Coordinates of C-alpha atoms in Angstrom, one line a residue:
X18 CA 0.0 0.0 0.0
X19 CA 2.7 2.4 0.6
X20 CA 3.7 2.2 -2.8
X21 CA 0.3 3.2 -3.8
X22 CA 0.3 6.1 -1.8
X23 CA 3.5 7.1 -3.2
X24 CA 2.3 7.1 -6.7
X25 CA -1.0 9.0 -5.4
X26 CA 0.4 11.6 -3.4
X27 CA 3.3 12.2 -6.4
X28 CA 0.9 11.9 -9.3
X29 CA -1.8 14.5 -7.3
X30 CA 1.2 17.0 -6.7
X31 CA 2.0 17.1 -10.0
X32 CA -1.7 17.7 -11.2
X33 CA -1.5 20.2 -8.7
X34 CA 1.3 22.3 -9.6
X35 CA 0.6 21.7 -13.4
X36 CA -3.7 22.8 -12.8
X37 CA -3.6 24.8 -9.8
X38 CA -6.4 27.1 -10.1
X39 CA -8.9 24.1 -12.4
X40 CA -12.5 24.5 -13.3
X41 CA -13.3 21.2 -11.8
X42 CA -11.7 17.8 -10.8
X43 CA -12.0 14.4 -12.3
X44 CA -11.7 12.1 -9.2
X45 CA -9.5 8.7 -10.0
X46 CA -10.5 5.7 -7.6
X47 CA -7.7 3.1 -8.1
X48 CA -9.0 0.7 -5.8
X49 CA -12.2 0.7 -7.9
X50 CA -9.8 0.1 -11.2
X51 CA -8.4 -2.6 -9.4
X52 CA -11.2 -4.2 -8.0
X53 CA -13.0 -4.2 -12.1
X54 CA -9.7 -6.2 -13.2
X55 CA -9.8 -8.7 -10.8
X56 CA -13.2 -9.3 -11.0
X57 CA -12.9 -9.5 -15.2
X58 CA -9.8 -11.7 -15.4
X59 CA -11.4 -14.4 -12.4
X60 CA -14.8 -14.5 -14.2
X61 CA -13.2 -14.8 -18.0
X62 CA -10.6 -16.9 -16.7
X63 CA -13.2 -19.0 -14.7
X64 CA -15.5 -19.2 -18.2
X65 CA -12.7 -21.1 -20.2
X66 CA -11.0 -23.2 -17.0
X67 CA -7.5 -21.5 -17.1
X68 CA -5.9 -18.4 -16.4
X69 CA -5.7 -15.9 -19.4
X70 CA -3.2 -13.3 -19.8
X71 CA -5.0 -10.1 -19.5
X72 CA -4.0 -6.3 -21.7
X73 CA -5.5 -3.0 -20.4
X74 CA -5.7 -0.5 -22.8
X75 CA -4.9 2.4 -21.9
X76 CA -5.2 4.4 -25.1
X77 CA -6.9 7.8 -25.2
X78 CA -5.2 8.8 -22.1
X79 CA -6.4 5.9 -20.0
X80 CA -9.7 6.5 -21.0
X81 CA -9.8 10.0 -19.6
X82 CA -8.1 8.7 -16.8
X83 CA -4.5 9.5 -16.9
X84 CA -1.9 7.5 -19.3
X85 CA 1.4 7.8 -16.7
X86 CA -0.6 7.5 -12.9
X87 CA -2.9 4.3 -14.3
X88 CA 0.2 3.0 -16.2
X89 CA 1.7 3.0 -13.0
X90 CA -0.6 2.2 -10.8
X91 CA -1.3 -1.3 -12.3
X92 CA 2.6 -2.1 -12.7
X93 CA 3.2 -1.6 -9.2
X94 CA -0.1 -3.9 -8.2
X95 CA 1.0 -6.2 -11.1
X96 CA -2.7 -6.3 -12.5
X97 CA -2.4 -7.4 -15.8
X98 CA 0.6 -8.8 -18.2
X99 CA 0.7 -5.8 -21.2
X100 CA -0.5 -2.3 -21.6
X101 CA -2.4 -1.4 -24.8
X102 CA -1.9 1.3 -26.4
X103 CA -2.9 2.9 -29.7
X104 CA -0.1 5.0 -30.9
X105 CA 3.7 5.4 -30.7
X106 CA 3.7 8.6 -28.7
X107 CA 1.5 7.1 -26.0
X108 CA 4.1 3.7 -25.9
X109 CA 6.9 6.9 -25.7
X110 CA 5.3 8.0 -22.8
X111 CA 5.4 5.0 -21.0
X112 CA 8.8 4.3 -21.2
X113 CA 9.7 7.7 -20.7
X114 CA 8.0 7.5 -17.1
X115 CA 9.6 4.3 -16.4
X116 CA 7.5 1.2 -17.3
X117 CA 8.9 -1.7 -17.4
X118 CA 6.0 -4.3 -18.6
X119 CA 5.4 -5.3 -22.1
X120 CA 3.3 -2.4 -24.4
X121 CA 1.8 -3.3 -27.2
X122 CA 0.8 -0.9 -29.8
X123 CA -2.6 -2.2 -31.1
X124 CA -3.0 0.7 -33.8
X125 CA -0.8 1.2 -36.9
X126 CA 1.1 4.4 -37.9
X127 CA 2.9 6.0 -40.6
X128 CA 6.2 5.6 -38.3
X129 CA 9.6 7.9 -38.8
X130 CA 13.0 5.8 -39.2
X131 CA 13.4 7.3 -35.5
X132 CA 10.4 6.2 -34.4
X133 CA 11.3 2.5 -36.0
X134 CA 14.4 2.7 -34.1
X135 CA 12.9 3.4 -30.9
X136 CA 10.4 0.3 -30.9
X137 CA 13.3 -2.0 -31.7
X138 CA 15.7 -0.8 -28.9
X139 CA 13.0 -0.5 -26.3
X140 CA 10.8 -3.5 -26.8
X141 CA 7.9 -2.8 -27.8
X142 CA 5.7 -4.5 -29.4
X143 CA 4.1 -3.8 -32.8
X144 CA 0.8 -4.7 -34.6
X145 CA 1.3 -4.9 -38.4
X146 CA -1.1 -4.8 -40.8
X147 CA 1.2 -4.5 -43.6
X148 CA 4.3 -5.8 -45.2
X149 CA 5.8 -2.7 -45.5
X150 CA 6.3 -1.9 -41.5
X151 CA 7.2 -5.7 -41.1
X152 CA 10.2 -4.9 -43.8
X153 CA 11.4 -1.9 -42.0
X154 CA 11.4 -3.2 -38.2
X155 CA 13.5 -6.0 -39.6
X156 CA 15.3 -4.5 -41.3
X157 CA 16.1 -1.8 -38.3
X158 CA 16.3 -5.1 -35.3
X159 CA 18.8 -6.5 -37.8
X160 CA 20.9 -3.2 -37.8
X161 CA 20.7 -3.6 -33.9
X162 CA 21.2 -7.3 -33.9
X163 CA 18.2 -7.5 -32.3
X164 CA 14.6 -9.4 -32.3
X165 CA 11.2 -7.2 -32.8
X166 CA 7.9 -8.8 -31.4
X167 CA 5.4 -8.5 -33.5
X168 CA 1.3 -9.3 -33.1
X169 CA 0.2 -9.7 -36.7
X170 CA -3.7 -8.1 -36.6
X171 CA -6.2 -9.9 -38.9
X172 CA -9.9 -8.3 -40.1
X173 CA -12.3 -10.7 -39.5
X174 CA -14.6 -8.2 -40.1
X175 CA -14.4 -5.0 -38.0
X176 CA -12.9 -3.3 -41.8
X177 CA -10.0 -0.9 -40.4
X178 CA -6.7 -2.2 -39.7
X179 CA -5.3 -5.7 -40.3
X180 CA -4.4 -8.0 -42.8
X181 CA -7.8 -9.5 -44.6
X182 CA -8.2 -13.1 -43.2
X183 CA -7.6 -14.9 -46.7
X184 CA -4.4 -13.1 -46.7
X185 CA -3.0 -14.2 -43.2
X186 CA -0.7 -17.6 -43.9
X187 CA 0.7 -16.2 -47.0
X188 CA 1.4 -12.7 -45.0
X189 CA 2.8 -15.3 -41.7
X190 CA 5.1 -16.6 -44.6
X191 CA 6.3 -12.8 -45.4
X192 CA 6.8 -13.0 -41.2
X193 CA 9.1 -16.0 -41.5
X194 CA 11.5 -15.0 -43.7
X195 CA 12.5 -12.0 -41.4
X196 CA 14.6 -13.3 -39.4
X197 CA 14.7 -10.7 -37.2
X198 CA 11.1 -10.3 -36.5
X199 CA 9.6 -12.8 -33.6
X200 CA 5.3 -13.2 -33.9
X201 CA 4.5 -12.8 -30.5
X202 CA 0.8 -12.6 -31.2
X203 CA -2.5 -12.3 -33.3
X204 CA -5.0 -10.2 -33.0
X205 CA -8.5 -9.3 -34.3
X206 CA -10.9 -6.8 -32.9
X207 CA -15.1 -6.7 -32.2
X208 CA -17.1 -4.9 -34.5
X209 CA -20.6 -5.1 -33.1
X210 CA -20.0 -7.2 -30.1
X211 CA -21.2 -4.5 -27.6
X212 CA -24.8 -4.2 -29.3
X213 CA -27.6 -6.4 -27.9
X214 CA -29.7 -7.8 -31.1
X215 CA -29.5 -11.7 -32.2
X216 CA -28.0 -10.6 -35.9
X217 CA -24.7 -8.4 -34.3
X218 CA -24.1 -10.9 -31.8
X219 CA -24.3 -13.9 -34.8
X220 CA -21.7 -11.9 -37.0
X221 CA -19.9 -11.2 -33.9
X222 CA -19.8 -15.1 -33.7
X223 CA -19.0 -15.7 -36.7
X224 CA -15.7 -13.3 -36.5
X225 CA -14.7 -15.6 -33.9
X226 CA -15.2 -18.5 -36.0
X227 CA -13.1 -17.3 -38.7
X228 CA -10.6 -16.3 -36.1
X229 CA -10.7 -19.8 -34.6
X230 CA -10.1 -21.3 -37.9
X231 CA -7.0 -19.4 -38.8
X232 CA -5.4 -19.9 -35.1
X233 CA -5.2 -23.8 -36.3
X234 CA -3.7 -23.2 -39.6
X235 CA -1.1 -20.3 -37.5
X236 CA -0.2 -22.6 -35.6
X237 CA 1.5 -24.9 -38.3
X238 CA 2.8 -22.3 -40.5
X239 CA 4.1 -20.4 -37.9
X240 CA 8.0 -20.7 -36.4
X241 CA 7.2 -19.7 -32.9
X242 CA 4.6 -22.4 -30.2
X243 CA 4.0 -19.6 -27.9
X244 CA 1.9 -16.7 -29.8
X245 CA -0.4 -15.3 -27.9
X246 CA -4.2 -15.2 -29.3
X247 CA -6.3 -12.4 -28.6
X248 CA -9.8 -10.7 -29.8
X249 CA -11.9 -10.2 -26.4
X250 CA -12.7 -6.7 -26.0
X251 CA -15.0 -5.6 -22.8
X252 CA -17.9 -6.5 -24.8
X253 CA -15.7 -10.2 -26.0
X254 CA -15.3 -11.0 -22.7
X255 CA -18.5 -10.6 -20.9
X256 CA -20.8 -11.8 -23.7
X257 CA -18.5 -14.2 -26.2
X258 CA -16.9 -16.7 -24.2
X259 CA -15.6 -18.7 -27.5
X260 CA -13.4 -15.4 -27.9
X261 CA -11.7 -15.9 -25.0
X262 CA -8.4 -17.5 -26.7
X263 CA -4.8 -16.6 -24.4
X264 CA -5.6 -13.2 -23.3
X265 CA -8.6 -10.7 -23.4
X266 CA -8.3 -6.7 -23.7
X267 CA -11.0 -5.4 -21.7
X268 CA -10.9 -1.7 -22.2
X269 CA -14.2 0.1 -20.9
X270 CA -15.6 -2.2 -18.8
X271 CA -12.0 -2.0 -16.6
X272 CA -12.5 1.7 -16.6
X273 CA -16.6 0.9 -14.8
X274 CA -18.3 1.2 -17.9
X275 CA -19.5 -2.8 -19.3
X276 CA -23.0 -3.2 -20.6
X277 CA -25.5 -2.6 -19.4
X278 CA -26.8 -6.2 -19.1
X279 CA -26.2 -9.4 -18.6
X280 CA -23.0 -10.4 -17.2
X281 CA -21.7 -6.3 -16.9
X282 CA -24.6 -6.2 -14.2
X283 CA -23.5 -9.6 -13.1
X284 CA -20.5 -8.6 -12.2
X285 CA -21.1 -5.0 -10.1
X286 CA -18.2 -3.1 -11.8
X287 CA -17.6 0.6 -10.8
X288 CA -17.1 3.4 -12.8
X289 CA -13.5 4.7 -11.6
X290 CA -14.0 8.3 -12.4
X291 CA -15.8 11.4 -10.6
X292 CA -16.7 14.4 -12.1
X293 CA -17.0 17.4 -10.4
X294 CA -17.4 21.1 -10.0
X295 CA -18.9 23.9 -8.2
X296 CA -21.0 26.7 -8.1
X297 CA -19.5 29.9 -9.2
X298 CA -22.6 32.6 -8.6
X299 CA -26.0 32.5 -8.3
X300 CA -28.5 34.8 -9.6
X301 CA -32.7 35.2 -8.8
X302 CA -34.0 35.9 -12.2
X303 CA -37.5 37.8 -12.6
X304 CA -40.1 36.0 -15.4
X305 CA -39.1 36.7 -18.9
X306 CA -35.0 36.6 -19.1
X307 CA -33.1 34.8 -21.6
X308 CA -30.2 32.7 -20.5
X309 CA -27.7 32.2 -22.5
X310 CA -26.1 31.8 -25.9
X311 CA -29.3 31.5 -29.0
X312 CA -32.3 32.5 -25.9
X313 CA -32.9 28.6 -26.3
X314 CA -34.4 29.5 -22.2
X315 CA -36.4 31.7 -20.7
X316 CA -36.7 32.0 -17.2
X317 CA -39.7 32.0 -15.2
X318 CA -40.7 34.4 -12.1
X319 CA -38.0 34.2 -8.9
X320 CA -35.8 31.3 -10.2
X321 CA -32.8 30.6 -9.1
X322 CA -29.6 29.6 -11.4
X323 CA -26.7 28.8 -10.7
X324 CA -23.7 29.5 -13.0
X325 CA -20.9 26.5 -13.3
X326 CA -17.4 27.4 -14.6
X327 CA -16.8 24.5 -16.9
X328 CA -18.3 24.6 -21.0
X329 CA -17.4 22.5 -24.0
X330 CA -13.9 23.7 -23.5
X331 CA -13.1 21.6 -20.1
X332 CA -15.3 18.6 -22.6
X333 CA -18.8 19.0 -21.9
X334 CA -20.6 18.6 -24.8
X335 CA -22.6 21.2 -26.4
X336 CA -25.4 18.8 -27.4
X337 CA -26.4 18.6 -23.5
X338 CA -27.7 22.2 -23.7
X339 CA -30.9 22.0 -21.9
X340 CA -30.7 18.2 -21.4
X341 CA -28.0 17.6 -18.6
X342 CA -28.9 16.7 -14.9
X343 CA -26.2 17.1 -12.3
X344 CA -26.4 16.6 -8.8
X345 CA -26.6 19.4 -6.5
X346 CA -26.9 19.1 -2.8
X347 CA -28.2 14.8 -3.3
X348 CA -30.8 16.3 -6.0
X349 CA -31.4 16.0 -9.7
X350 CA -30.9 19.6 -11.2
X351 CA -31.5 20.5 -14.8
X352 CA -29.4 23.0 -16.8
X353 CA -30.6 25.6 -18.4
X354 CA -29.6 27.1 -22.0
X355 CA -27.3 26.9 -24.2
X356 CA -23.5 25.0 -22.7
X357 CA -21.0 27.8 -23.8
X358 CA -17.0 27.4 -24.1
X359 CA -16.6 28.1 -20.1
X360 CA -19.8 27.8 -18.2
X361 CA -23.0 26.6 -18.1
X362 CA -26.3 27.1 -16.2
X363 CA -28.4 25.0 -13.5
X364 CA -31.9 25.9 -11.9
X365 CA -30.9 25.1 -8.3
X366 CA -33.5 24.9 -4.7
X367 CA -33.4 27.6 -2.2
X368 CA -30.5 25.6 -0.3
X369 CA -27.9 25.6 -3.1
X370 CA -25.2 28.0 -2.5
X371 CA -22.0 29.3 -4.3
X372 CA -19.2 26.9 -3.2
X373 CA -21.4 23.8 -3.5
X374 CA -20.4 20.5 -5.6
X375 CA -21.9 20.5 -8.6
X376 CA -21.6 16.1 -9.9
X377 CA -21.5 15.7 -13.4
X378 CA -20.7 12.0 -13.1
X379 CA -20.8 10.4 -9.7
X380 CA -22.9 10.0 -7.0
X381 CA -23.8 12.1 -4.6
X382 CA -26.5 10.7 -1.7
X383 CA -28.5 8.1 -3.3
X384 CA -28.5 9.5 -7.0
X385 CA -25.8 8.9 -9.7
X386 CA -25.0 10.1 -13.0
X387 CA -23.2 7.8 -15.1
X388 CA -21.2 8.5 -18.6
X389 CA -23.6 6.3 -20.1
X390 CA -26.5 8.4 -18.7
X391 CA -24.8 11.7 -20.2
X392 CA -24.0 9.5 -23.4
X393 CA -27.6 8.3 -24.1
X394 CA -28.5 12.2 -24.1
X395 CA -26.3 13.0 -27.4
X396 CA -26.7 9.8 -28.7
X397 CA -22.9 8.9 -28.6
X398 CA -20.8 6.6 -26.2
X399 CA -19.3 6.7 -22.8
X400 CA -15.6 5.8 -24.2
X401 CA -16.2 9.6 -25.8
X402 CA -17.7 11.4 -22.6
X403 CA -14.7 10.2 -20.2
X404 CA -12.2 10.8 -23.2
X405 CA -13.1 14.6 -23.7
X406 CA -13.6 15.6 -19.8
X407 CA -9.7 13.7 -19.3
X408 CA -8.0 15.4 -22.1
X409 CA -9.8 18.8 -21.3
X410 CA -6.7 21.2 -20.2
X411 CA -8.5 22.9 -17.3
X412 CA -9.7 20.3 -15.5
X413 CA -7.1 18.5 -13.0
X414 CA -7.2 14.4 -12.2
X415 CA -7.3 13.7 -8.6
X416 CA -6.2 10.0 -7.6
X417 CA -7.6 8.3 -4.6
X418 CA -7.7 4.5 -3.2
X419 CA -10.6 4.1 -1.0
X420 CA -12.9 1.6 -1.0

């Protein structure tokens, strides 16, 4: 636990001194993080009687909820066997700040010779989806007299990245004549695994079975025993247990965030992140004033807003103009008018009072606001919710580990 605390009390200081005077404060519960892992990896583990290897992504800035403090955070509990991430620079970052366990970059790049040079002298591993980067980190592990691990991604039918399925054992024949190059693993990813309708979850079946397939014929034309087969994402996991090959990547639902049924519910994971702010002013408004951008409101006799100071610039969505519900003082609010780049506007009880919390996601009492409940307003997900409030620079990440 000390170690913990370190990481908490350095990671908080530096949020700190970076965001000392923030427009609100995305609260971080590690313990919660923790707690979703373990419960994932025994129940997926449990589902196909062994223990699977287990990648968090950690993409998009942790899923809003900090690259470097999660990153470390899990390698000090020793929570799971590779980090995931979707882009050289985030991989950088990482072993810039000092981690140590295997990164694997799950995206693919236009890449600078630097950039080959970097993945080859630190380790890290590569997904290709064409022959070209599989040429050029041979050709640059050769240079160092070195080995680059490589996870070859397949497109079963997600129809981005990967090499197309009838492709794959002539493309692993392109892997064995670069002697430089080790395949680590294979990889496919989940279309329309996380939508609940009999014909998605039959194609998402049916990527598994072509996955399945090819991981027999791999196994023969391949030079290495030990590659590592993996497609589970959060939805994978919880809903396909036939996807579960050596290791699963569940993303969201480690962040809190699984579906919203079946085994998600089974399971009682908890969102990790908090978001908060707090009232700036509040006004009395007489019957008949606009508020705010478009005079989309108008307010009626003696009510009393409240103005908060964070807008679409600290990443809350314009689209929840009029629509969103935060907590204030263990009630349901409603905003008022139009979300503008710095503020926005609540109609608060007589109580209410400038200094009070105002939760955008969290709880507060016996009511809670999810990022699926904000999500389900504009029609988008909660992966993009939690992405825009981390990444937003005026709002500062707080790290706790309480229970």
């Amino acid at each position: 636990m000390d170690g913990v605390k370190q990481i908490i009390n350095y990671y908080n200081k530096k949020e700190t001194e970076r965001r000392p005077h923030p427009t609100g404060i995305l609260k971080v519960n590690l313990r919660a993080l923790e707690s979703n892992i373990k419960k994932i990896h025994a129940f997926a583990s449990v589902s196909v009687g062994k223990k699977l290897k287990f990648l968090l992504p950690i993409k998009g800035n942790g899923y809003g909820s900090g690259l470097i403090p999660i990153a470390k955070f899990v390698e000090k509990k020793q929570l799971c066997d590779y980090l995931g991430v979707a882009h050289f620079k985030e991989a950088y970052e990482l072993k810039r700040a000092g981690i140590q366990m295997p990164i694997l970059v799950l995206a693919q790049s236009f890449l600078k010779p630097d950039q080959i040079g970097y993945i080859v002298k630190y380790n890290i591993e590569q997904a290709i989806s064409h022959k070209n980067l599989l040429r050029e980190l041979n050709r640059e592990a050769k240079k160092q007299n070195r080995i680059a691990d490589i996870h070859l991604k397949v497109d079963t039918g997600m129809g981005r990245l990967g090499v197309f399925a009838k492709d794959t054992l002539s493309f692993i024949k392109e892997i064995n004549k670069c002697k430089n190059i080790r395949l680590t693993g294979v990889i496919t990813h989940f279309s329309v695994a996380d939508i609940n309708s009999s014909k998605q979850f039959a194609y998402t079946e049916q990527q598994i079975k072509i996955f399945t397939k090819l991981k027999e014929q791999i196994i023969v034309s391949a030079q290495n025993n030990n590659i590592i087969f993996h497609a589970a994402n959060s939805a994978g996991t919880l809903k396909h247990p036939s996807s579960l090959f050596n290791m699963i990547r569940p993303g969201i639902a480690s962040y809190g965030y699984p579906e919203r049924y079946g085994n998600g519910l089974f399971l009682k994971l908890r969102p990790i992140m908090q978001v908060i702010t707090r009232i700036a002013i509040i006004k009395i408004y007489p019957k008949g004033r606009s508020i705010g951008y478009g005079r989309t409101y108008i307010s009626k006799r003696g009510e009393r807003i409240a103005i908060a100071p964070i807008g679409y610039a600290d990443g809350l969505n314009r689209g929840l103009s009029n629509r969103l519900t935060p907590i204030v003082n263990n009630k349901r609010a409603r905003s008022i008018g139009r979300i503008s780049m710095d503020q926005f506007c609540v109609k608060v009880g007589k109580r209410a009072k400038a200094g009070d919390e105002v939760v955008i996601i969290g709880q507060s009492g016996r009511i809670s606001n999810s990022a699926h409940d904000i999500a389900d307003q504009i029609n988008t997900i909660s992966y993009e919710i939690l992405c825009n409030f981390g990444s937003a620079k005026r709002m500062r990440h707080e790290y706790c580990y309480i229970k």
